[in-house]
Amino acid sequence: MQGTRIFVNMHKVDVAADQFAAEAAERRRAAESARKARIFNTRQRVIGLDLEALNQQVREKKHQRHAERHRDKAFDALREYHDDVLLQQDTDERGKRADSHADLVNYWATHQRVEDSLDADLKCGLKGAVRITIPENELGPASMQIFQGEGIGEEQMRREQMTKTERDLQVQMEDNARRQMRNKHREMLVNRELAHQDLMGVQQVAQEEECKKAARIALDNYNLALATEQEEKLKEQHRRDERENLAEMWHTMTSDMMTESAEAAEREVRGGTLSRVLTDRWKGMSPEQLSAIHREREAQRLERQRQRDAEKIQEAAWDLQLLKLSRETEEEELRAAELRRQRRIQMDQDNMQLANEQQAHQEYLNKKLYTNKPSKDYFYQFNTSSR
């Protein structure tokens, strides 16, 4: 009976666990959809790291850990409640059996005494029997109770029957004692196995929590390091752009185009010396100067393109790492779910085995041990005479 109750309770817990597993799978699918949306978002992918998304992930992880702790506490409370209910039912059943046995003994002692039977004068030495005041010489043959030669060996037979009854009662008491010892030993083994399974489950849950906690701490540290690195890169890029812009502005302001250098309209006079700038004849920069400017611009464009390609490669590597971590987490959760399912199957098998053993023992008691039931003819043979 206890094994059957454990089986029913575990079935209820399995239904709740399946519901929580479905909700967890739905949360993972939503997180995966949000992650894909962030990956394929052009604005976030081009500009840089989305700190708001990382903070949202941290909040979701904290909420998930809180929900898991709340669920574990609910499971522990439910398990303790079921244990208390089973213990209370066992105690009530034992009390009912003891009360019933006490009432039965009281009934025997009150309403089924040997002194009140019809043959009390023969069994109890005329104690409690009805006394006849009429003289024996006036009584007829119908009033005779004991005939000559009838009670020969009756005392010896009664003593042997009492000895045999005591021996049978002693054997039954020993069998009951051995049966109770076996039941207590079996119950002790079952309780020890259940306690061992509970201890193993608690230890495994604690190990899983430690692993999850270490993985979360490592992931948080990794995300923080990446965010710090990305922020430093952005600051360095901003400083480099400012230096390049200032250098470009300074170069433009000090170039021949802005300062109107004499080389733009130089003329050799008086033995190779330079004359003043002829502003009315200046035709702009020379092809060499223009080609140098184009080369510098092309070099800057290539450098900028190389920087963009490097940033894209880094972002792709980061996305690949996030995808790998997500897949590893999902695989770990799948393995944990499979392990829980196997434990539930093993516990169901143990409960089924206990139920079969109890049923077989009950059939043995009903069909083999207690089969010698008295028939009606056995009771009809009494009280057939006038005695």
Short mmCIF file of C-alpha atoms in Angstrom, two decimals:
data_model
loop_
_atom_site.label_atom_id
_atom_site.label_comp_id
_atom_site.label_asym_id
_atom_site.label_seq_id
_atom_site.Cartn_x
_atom_site.Cartn_y
_atom_site.Cartn_z
CA MET A 1 0.00 0.00 0.00
CA GLN A 2 2.81 2.40 0.86
CA GLY A 3 4.54 1.67 -2.46
CA THR A 4 1.29 2.38 -4.33
CA ARG A 5 0.88 5.72 -2.53
CA ILE A 6 4.46 6.70 -3.36
CA PHE A 7 3.80 5.77 -6.99
CA VAL A 8 0.70 8.01 -7.14
CA ASN A 9 2.48 10.94 -5.49
CA MET A 10 5.46 10.61 -7.79
CA HIS A 11 3.06 10.57 -10.75
CA LYS A 12 1.67 13.94 -9.59
CA VAL A 13 5.18 15.34 -9.21
CA ASP A 14 6.07 14.06 -12.70
CA VAL A 15 3.14 15.98 -14.20
CA ALA A 16 4.31 19.18 -12.49
CA ALA A 17 7.91 18.53 -13.58
CA ASP A 18 6.77 18.02 -17.20
CA GLN A 19 4.88 21.33 -17.06
CA PHE A 20 7.96 23.14 -15.72
CA ALA A 21 10.07 21.49 -18.43
CA ALA A 22 7.66 22.73 -21.12
CA GLU A 23 7.78 26.25 -19.69
CA ALA A 24 11.59 26.11 -19.58
CA ALA A 25 11.70 25.00 -23.23
CA GLU A 26 9.37 27.87 -24.17
CA ARG A 27 11.63 30.35 -22.35
CA ARG A 28 14.68 28.99 -24.18
CA ARG A 29 12.93 29.34 -27.54
CA ALA A 30 11.99 32.94 -26.71
CA ALA A 31 15.56 33.69 -25.65
CA GLU A 32 16.89 32.14 -28.88
CA SER A 33 14.48 34.26 -30.96
CA ALA A 34 15.57 37.42 -29.11
CA ARG A 35 19.22 36.51 -29.59
CA LYS A 36 18.73 36.00 -33.36
CA ALA A 37 16.94 39.33 -33.52
CA ARG A 38 19.92 41.00 -31.87
CA ILE A 39 22.38 39.23 -34.18
CA PHE A 40 20.58 40.21 -37.36
CA ASN A 41 19.94 43.77 -36.20
CA THR A 42 22.11 45.88 -38.53
CA ARG A 43 22.24 48.89 -36.24
CA GLN A 44 23.53 46.97 -33.22
CA ARG A 45 25.87 44.84 -35.32
CA VAL A 46 27.48 47.84 -37.01
CA ILE A 47 27.59 50.28 -34.10
CA GLY A 48 28.87 47.86 -31.44
CA LEU A 49 27.95 45.94 -28.30
CA ASP A 50 24.39 46.19 -26.93
CA LEU A 51 24.85 46.73 -23.19
CA GLU A 52 21.11 46.90 -22.63
CA ALA A 53 20.70 43.41 -24.09
CA LEU A 54 23.47 42.08 -21.86
CA ASN A 55 21.84 43.63 -18.80
CA GLN A 56 18.53 42.10 -19.87
CA GLN A 57 20.22 38.70 -20.09
CA VAL A 58 21.61 39.12 -16.58
CA ARG A 59 18.16 40.03 -15.25
CA GLU A 60 16.60 37.04 -17.00
CA LYS A 61 19.26 34.72 -15.54
CA LYS A 62 18.62 36.08 -12.04
CA HIS A 63 14.87 35.65 -12.50
CA GLN A 64 15.40 32.09 -13.73
CA ARG A 65 17.58 31.22 -10.73
CA HIS A 66 14.94 32.68 -8.39
CA ALA A 67 12.21 30.62 -10.09
CA GLU A 68 14.32 27.45 -9.82
CA ARG A 69 14.94 28.02 -6.11
CA HIS A 70 11.22 28.65 -5.54
CA ARG A 71 10.35 25.47 -7.46
CA ASP A 72 12.84 23.40 -5.43
CA LYS A 73 11.40 24.74 -2.17
CA ALA A 74 7.88 23.87 -3.35
CA PHE A 75 8.98 20.32 -4.24
CA ASP A 76 10.63 19.90 -0.81
CA ALA A 77 7.50 21.12 0.97
CA LEU A 78 5.32 18.78 -1.10
CA ARG A 79 7.58 15.82 -0.36
CA GLU A 80 7.55 16.56 3.38
CA TYR A 81 3.76 16.91 3.33
CA HIS A 82 3.37 13.51 1.61
CA ASP A 83 5.73 11.90 4.13
CA ASP A 84 3.74 13.36 7.05
CA VAL A 85 0.45 12.18 5.51
CA LEU A 86 1.79 8.64 5.03
CA LEU A 87 3.12 8.51 8.61
CA GLN A 88 -0.19 9.81 9.97
CA GLN A 89 -2.15 7.24 7.95
CA ASP A 90 0.11 4.44 9.20
CA THR A 91 -0.29 5.61 12.80
CA ASP A 92 -4.09 5.85 12.45
CA GLU A 93 -4.29 2.39 10.90
CA ARG A 94 -2.24 0.85 13.72
CA GLY A 95 -4.40 2.62 16.30
CA LYS A 96 -7.58 1.33 14.64
CA ARG A 97 -6.23 -2.23 14.63
CA ALA A 98 -5.26 -1.98 18.31
CA ASP A 99 -8.69 -0.57 19.27
CA SER A 100 -10.46 -3.30 17.27
CA HIS A 101 -8.40 -6.02 18.95
CA ALA A 102 -9.07 -4.55 22.41
CA ASP A 103 -12.83 -4.39 21.69
CA LEU A 104 -12.80 -8.00 20.48
CA VAL A 105 -10.97 -9.22 23.61
CA ASN A 106 -13.39 -7.28 25.77
CA TYR A 107 -16.33 -8.85 23.94
CA TRP A 108 -14.89 -12.32 24.45
CA ALA A 109 -14.32 -11.66 28.13
CA THR A 110 -17.81 -10.20 28.60
CA HIS A 111 -20.20 -12.16 26.32
CA GLN A 112 -18.39 -15.42 25.50
CA ARG A 113 -17.17 -16.69 28.84
CA VAL A 114 -16.68 -20.43 29.37
CA GLU A 115 -18.74 -20.28 32.57
CA ASP A 116 -21.80 -19.10 30.59
CA SER A 117 -21.79 -21.98 28.07
CA LEU A 118 -24.32 -24.81 28.10
CA ASP A 119 -21.74 -27.42 29.12
CA ALA A 120 -20.16 -25.27 31.86
CA ASP A 121 -20.98 -27.94 34.44
CA LEU A 122 -18.78 -30.43 32.55
CA LYS A 123 -15.87 -28.13 31.67
CA CYS A 124 -15.65 -26.04 34.81
CA GLY A 125 -16.43 -28.65 37.46
CA LEU A 126 -20.07 -27.62 38.04
CA LYS A 127 -18.97 -24.01 38.65
CA GLY A 128 -21.68 -21.64 37.51
CA ALA A 129 -24.04 -24.51 36.47
CA VAL A 130 -27.67 -24.64 37.45
CA ARG A 131 -28.20 -26.74 40.60
CA ILE A 132 -31.03 -29.32 40.61
CA THR A 133 -32.82 -29.55 43.97
CA ILE A 134 -34.86 -32.71 43.10
CA PRO A 135 -33.40 -35.97 44.50
CA GLU A 136 -31.70 -38.25 41.98
CA ASN A 137 -33.98 -41.26 42.78
CA GLU A 138 -36.97 -39.22 41.59
CA LEU A 139 -35.39 -38.21 38.23
CA GLY A 140 -36.06 -40.19 35.05
CA PRO A 141 -33.71 -41.44 32.29
CA ALA A 142 -34.11 -38.18 30.35
CA SER A 143 -32.40 -36.27 33.17
CA MET A 144 -29.18 -38.31 33.02
CA GLN A 145 -26.07 -36.34 32.04
CA ILE A 146 -23.10 -38.63 32.69
CA PHE A 147 -23.28 -42.38 31.89
CA GLN A 148 -21.06 -45.13 33.20
CA GLY A 149 -17.85 -45.49 31.20
CA GLU A 150 -18.36 -42.29 29.25
CA GLY A 151 -15.66 -40.07 30.76
CA ILE A 152 -12.79 -42.61 30.68
CA GLY A 153 -9.58 -40.90 29.51
CA GLU A 154 -11.33 -37.56 29.04
CA GLU A 155 -8.99 -35.73 31.41
CA GLN A 156 -5.91 -37.12 29.64
CA MET A 157 -7.41 -36.21 26.28
CA ARG A 158 -8.20 -32.70 27.51
CA ARG A 159 -4.64 -32.25 28.79
CA GLU A 160 -3.21 -33.48 25.47
CA GLN A 161 -5.57 -31.19 23.58
CA MET A 162 -4.54 -28.25 25.77
CA THR A 163 -0.87 -29.13 25.23
CA LYS A 164 -1.39 -29.34 21.50
CA THR A 165 -3.29 -26.05 21.53
CA GLU A 166 -0.50 -24.36 23.48
CA ARG A 167 2.07 -25.78 21.09
CA ASP A 168 0.07 -24.56 18.07
CA LEU A 169 -0.33 -21.16 19.66
CA GLN A 170 3.40 -21.02 20.37
CA VAL A 171 4.18 -21.92 16.73
CA GLN A 172 1.75 -19.26 15.52
CA MET A 173 3.28 -16.69 17.84
CA GLU A 174 6.77 -17.55 16.61
CA ASP A 175 5.58 -17.33 12.99
CA ASN A 176 3.98 -13.97 13.69
CA ALA A 177 7.14 -12.75 15.39
CA ARG A 178 9.29 -13.89 12.47
CA ARG A 179 6.87 -12.32 10.01
CA GLN A 180 6.93 -9.04 11.92
CA MET A 181 10.73 -9.13 12.02
CA ARG A 182 10.83 -9.72 8.26
CA ASN A 183 8.37 -6.90 7.67
CA LYS A 184 10.34 -4.56 9.90
CA HIS A 185 13.59 -5.55 8.19
CA ARG A 186 12.05 -5.05 4.74
CA GLU A 187 10.57 -1.70 5.80
CA MET A 188 13.93 -0.66 7.25
CA LEU A 189 15.68 -1.57 3.98
CA VAL A 190 13.07 0.33 1.95
CA ASN A 191 13.37 3.38 4.20
CA ARG A 192 17.15 3.21 4.02
CA GLU A 193 17.03 2.96 0.23
CA LEU A 194 14.59 5.89 0.00
CA ALA A 195 16.77 7.95 2.32
CA HIS A 196 19.82 7.08 0.24
CA GLN A 197 17.99 8.05 -2.94
CA ASP A 198 16.86 11.32 -1.38
CA LEU A 199 20.42 12.04 -0.22
CA MET A 200 21.82 11.26 -3.67
CA GLY A 201 19.16 13.46 -5.26
CA VAL A 202 19.96 16.34 -2.91
CA GLN A 203 23.69 15.95 -3.53
CA GLN A 204 23.16 15.83 -7.29
CA VAL A 205 20.93 18.90 -7.20
CA ALA A 206 23.57 20.70 -5.13
CA GLN A 207 26.29 19.72 -7.62
CA GLU A 208 24.13 20.86 -10.53
CA GLU A 209 23.51 24.17 -8.78
CA GLU A 210 27.22 24.61 -8.15
CA CYS A 211 28.01 23.84 -11.81
CA LYS A 212 25.31 26.24 -13.01
CA LYS A 213 26.52 28.90 -10.60
CA ALA A 214 30.13 28.49 -11.79
CA ALA A 215 29.01 28.61 -15.43
CA ARG A 216 26.94 31.73 -14.80
CA ILE A 217 29.81 33.44 -12.98
CA ALA A 218 32.22 32.54 -15.79
CA LEU A 219 29.75 33.78 -18.41
CA ASP A 220 29.14 37.02 -16.52
CA ASN A 221 32.87 37.61 -16.15
CA TYR A 222 33.40 36.84 -19.83
CA ASN A 223 30.62 39.22 -20.85
CA LEU A 224 31.97 41.92 -18.55
CA ALA A 225 35.47 41.49 -19.96
CA LEU A 226 34.15 41.68 -23.52
CA ALA A 227 32.08 44.76 -22.69
CA THR A 228 35.10 46.43 -21.07
CA GLU A 229 37.30 45.54 -24.02
CA GLN A 230 34.73 46.81 -26.51
CA GLU A 231 34.36 50.05 -24.56
CA GLU A 232 38.13 50.55 -24.50
CA LYS A 233 38.31 49.89 -28.23
CA LEU A 234 35.57 52.42 -28.86
CA LYS A 235 37.37 55.02 -26.75
CA GLU A 236 40.67 54.31 -28.53
CA GLN A 237 38.93 54.53 -31.92
CA HIS A 238 37.34 57.83 -30.91
CA ARG A 239 40.72 59.22 -29.80
CA ARG A 240 42.37 58.00 -32.99
CA ASP A 241 39.64 59.59 -35.13
CA GLU A 242 40.04 62.85 -33.25
CA ARG A 243 43.81 62.79 -33.78
CA GLU A 244 43.37 61.99 -37.45
CA ASN A 245 40.77 64.73 -37.85
CA LEU A 246 42.99 67.26 -36.10
CA ALA A 247 45.97 66.16 -38.20
CA GLU A 248 43.90 66.44 -41.36
CA MET A 249 42.63 69.88 -40.38
CA TRP A 250 46.16 70.98 -39.54
CA HIS A 251 47.49 69.58 -42.81
CA THR A 252 44.72 71.31 -44.74
CA MET A 253 45.31 74.60 -43.00
CA THR A 254 49.08 74.42 -43.59
CA SER A 255 48.93 73.02 -47.14
CA ASP A 256 49.98 74.88 -50.24
CA MET A 257 46.36 75.27 -51.24
CA MET A 258 45.46 77.30 -48.16
CA THR A 259 48.76 79.13 -47.69
CA GLU A 260 49.19 79.88 -51.43
CA SER A 261 52.74 78.69 -51.53
CA ALA A 262 55.04 80.29 -54.06
CA GLU A 263 55.71 76.92 -55.64
CA ALA A 264 52.29 77.02 -57.25
CA ALA A 265 53.21 79.93 -59.43
CA GLU A 266 56.99 80.11 -59.20
CA ARG A 267 59.13 81.70 -61.87
CA GLU A 268 62.89 81.57 -62.22
CA VAL A 269 64.44 85.00 -62.59
CA ARG A 270 67.85 86.41 -62.11
CA GLY A 271 69.94 83.28 -62.14
CA GLY A 272 67.53 80.76 -60.64
CA THR A 273 66.24 82.72 -57.68
CA LEU A 274 62.54 82.58 -56.81
CA SER A 275 60.41 85.58 -57.44
CA ARG A 276 57.22 86.54 -55.77
CA VAL A 277 54.00 84.59 -56.30
CA LEU A 278 52.15 85.48 -59.44
CA THR A 279 48.58 85.23 -58.24
CA ASP A 280 47.09 86.10 -61.60
CA ARG A 281 48.90 83.19 -63.24
CA TRP A 282 48.38 80.48 -60.61
CA LYS A 283 46.62 77.45 -62.19
CA GLY A 284 46.13 75.21 -59.13
CA MET A 285 48.08 72.20 -57.91
CA SER A 286 50.31 70.13 -60.12
CA PRO A 287 49.48 66.56 -61.22
CA GLU A 288 52.11 65.20 -58.82
CA GLN A 289 50.44 66.93 -55.92
CA LEU A 290 47.02 65.72 -57.00
CA SER A 291 48.25 62.14 -57.40
CA ALA A 292 49.84 62.28 -53.94
CA ILE A 293 46.54 63.44 -52.49
CA HIS A 294 44.68 60.65 -54.29
CA ARG A 295 47.18 58.07 -53.08
CA GLU A 296 46.83 59.29 -49.51
CA ARG A 297 43.07 59.24 -49.78
CA GLU A 298 43.11 55.72 -51.22
CA ALA A 299 45.43 54.58 -48.43
CA GLN A 300 43.09 56.05 -45.85
CA ARG A 301 40.12 54.37 -47.50
CA LEU A 302 41.88 51.00 -47.51
CA GLU A 303 42.89 51.42 -43.88
CA ARG A 304 39.33 52.27 -42.96
CA GLN A 305 38.03 49.25 -44.90
CA ARG A 306 40.55 47.02 -43.16
CA GLN A 307 39.37 48.28 -39.78
CA ARG A 308 35.75 47.62 -40.68
CA ASP A 309 36.59 44.10 -41.86
CA ALA A 310 38.44 43.40 -38.61
CA GLU A 311 35.46 44.64 -36.60
CA LYS A 312 33.10 42.41 -38.61
CA ILE A 313 35.35 39.40 -38.03
CA GLN A 314 35.47 40.12 -34.31
CA GLU A 315 31.69 40.49 -34.12
CA ALA A 316 31.22 37.24 -36.05
CA ALA A 317 33.59 35.44 -33.65
CA TRP A 318 31.69 36.86 -30.68
CA ASP A 319 28.34 35.72 -32.12
CA LEU A 320 29.78 32.26 -32.79
CA GLN A 321 31.03 32.05 -29.21
CA LEU A 322 27.62 33.07 -27.87
CA LEU A 323 25.93 30.48 -30.07
CA LYS A 324 28.34 27.81 -28.87
CA LEU A 325 27.72 28.69 -25.21
CA SER A 326 23.96 28.64 -25.78
CA ARG A 327 24.12 25.21 -27.42
CA GLU A 328 26.29 23.82 -24.64
CA THR A 329 23.84 25.13 -22.03
CA GLU A 330 20.92 23.59 -23.88
CA GLU A 331 22.72 20.23 -24.19
CA GLU A 332 23.50 20.28 -20.46
CA GLU A 333 19.85 20.93 -19.66
CA LEU A 334 18.80 18.08 -21.97
CA ARG A 335 21.21 15.71 -20.22
CA ALA A 336 19.87 16.79 -16.81
CA ALA A 337 16.27 16.23 -18.00
CA GLU A 338 17.19 12.77 -19.30
CA LEU A 339 18.84 11.91 -15.99
CA ARG A 340 15.72 13.02 -14.08
CA ARG A 341 13.55 10.95 -16.40
CA GLN A 342 15.69 7.85 -15.82
CA ARG A 343 15.49 8.37 -12.05
CA ARG A 344 11.71 8.63 -12.26
CA ILE A 345 11.56 5.41 -14.34
CA GLN A 346 13.79 3.59 -11.82
CA MET A 347 11.65 4.76 -8.93
CA ASP A 348 8.47 3.65 -10.73
CA GLN A 349 10.01 0.21 -11.28
CA ASP A 350 10.96 -0.03 -7.60
CA ASN A 351 7.43 0.95 -6.57
CA MET A 352 5.97 -1.62 -8.95
CA GLN A 353 8.28 -4.32 -7.56
CA LEU A 354 7.25 -3.47 -3.97
CA ALA A 355 3.56 -3.58 -4.97
CA ASN A 356 4.05 -7.00 -6.61
CA GLU A 357 5.85 -8.35 -3.55
CA GLN A 358 3.09 -7.13 -1.24
CA GLN A 359 0.40 -8.59 -3.50
CA ALA A 360 2.22 -11.94 -3.65
CA HIS A 361 2.57 -11.99 0.15
CA GLN A 362 -1.12 -11.20 0.58
CA GLU A 363 -2.07 -13.98 -1.86
CA TYR A 364 0.19 -16.35 0.09
CA LEU A 365 -1.61 -15.46 3.32
CA ASN A 366 -5.09 -15.75 1.79
CA LYS A 367 -4.62 -18.82 -0.42
CA LYS A 368 -1.94 -20.93 1.26
CA LEU A 369 -1.54 -20.08 4.95
CA TYR A 370 -5.14 -19.50 6.08
CA THR A 371 -6.99 -22.13 4.02
CA ASN A 372 -8.26 -24.46 6.81
CA LYS A 373 -11.59 -22.75 7.45
CA PRO A 374 -14.27 -24.64 9.51
CA SER A 375 -17.39 -25.64 7.60
CA LYS A 376 -20.99 -25.55 8.75
CA ASP A 377 -20.94 -29.25 9.66
CA TYR A 378 -18.30 -28.53 12.25
CA PHE A 379 -20.63 -26.15 14.07
CA TYR A 380 -23.74 -28.30 13.58
CA GLN A 381 -22.25 -31.18 15.62
CA PHE A 382 -22.64 -29.22 18.86
CA ASN A 383 -25.76 -28.86 21.05
CA THR A 384 -27.53 -31.82 19.42
CA SER A 385 -28.37 -33.57 22.72
CA SER A 386 -30.22 -32.63 25.87
CA ARG A 387 -27.04 -31.89 27.75
#
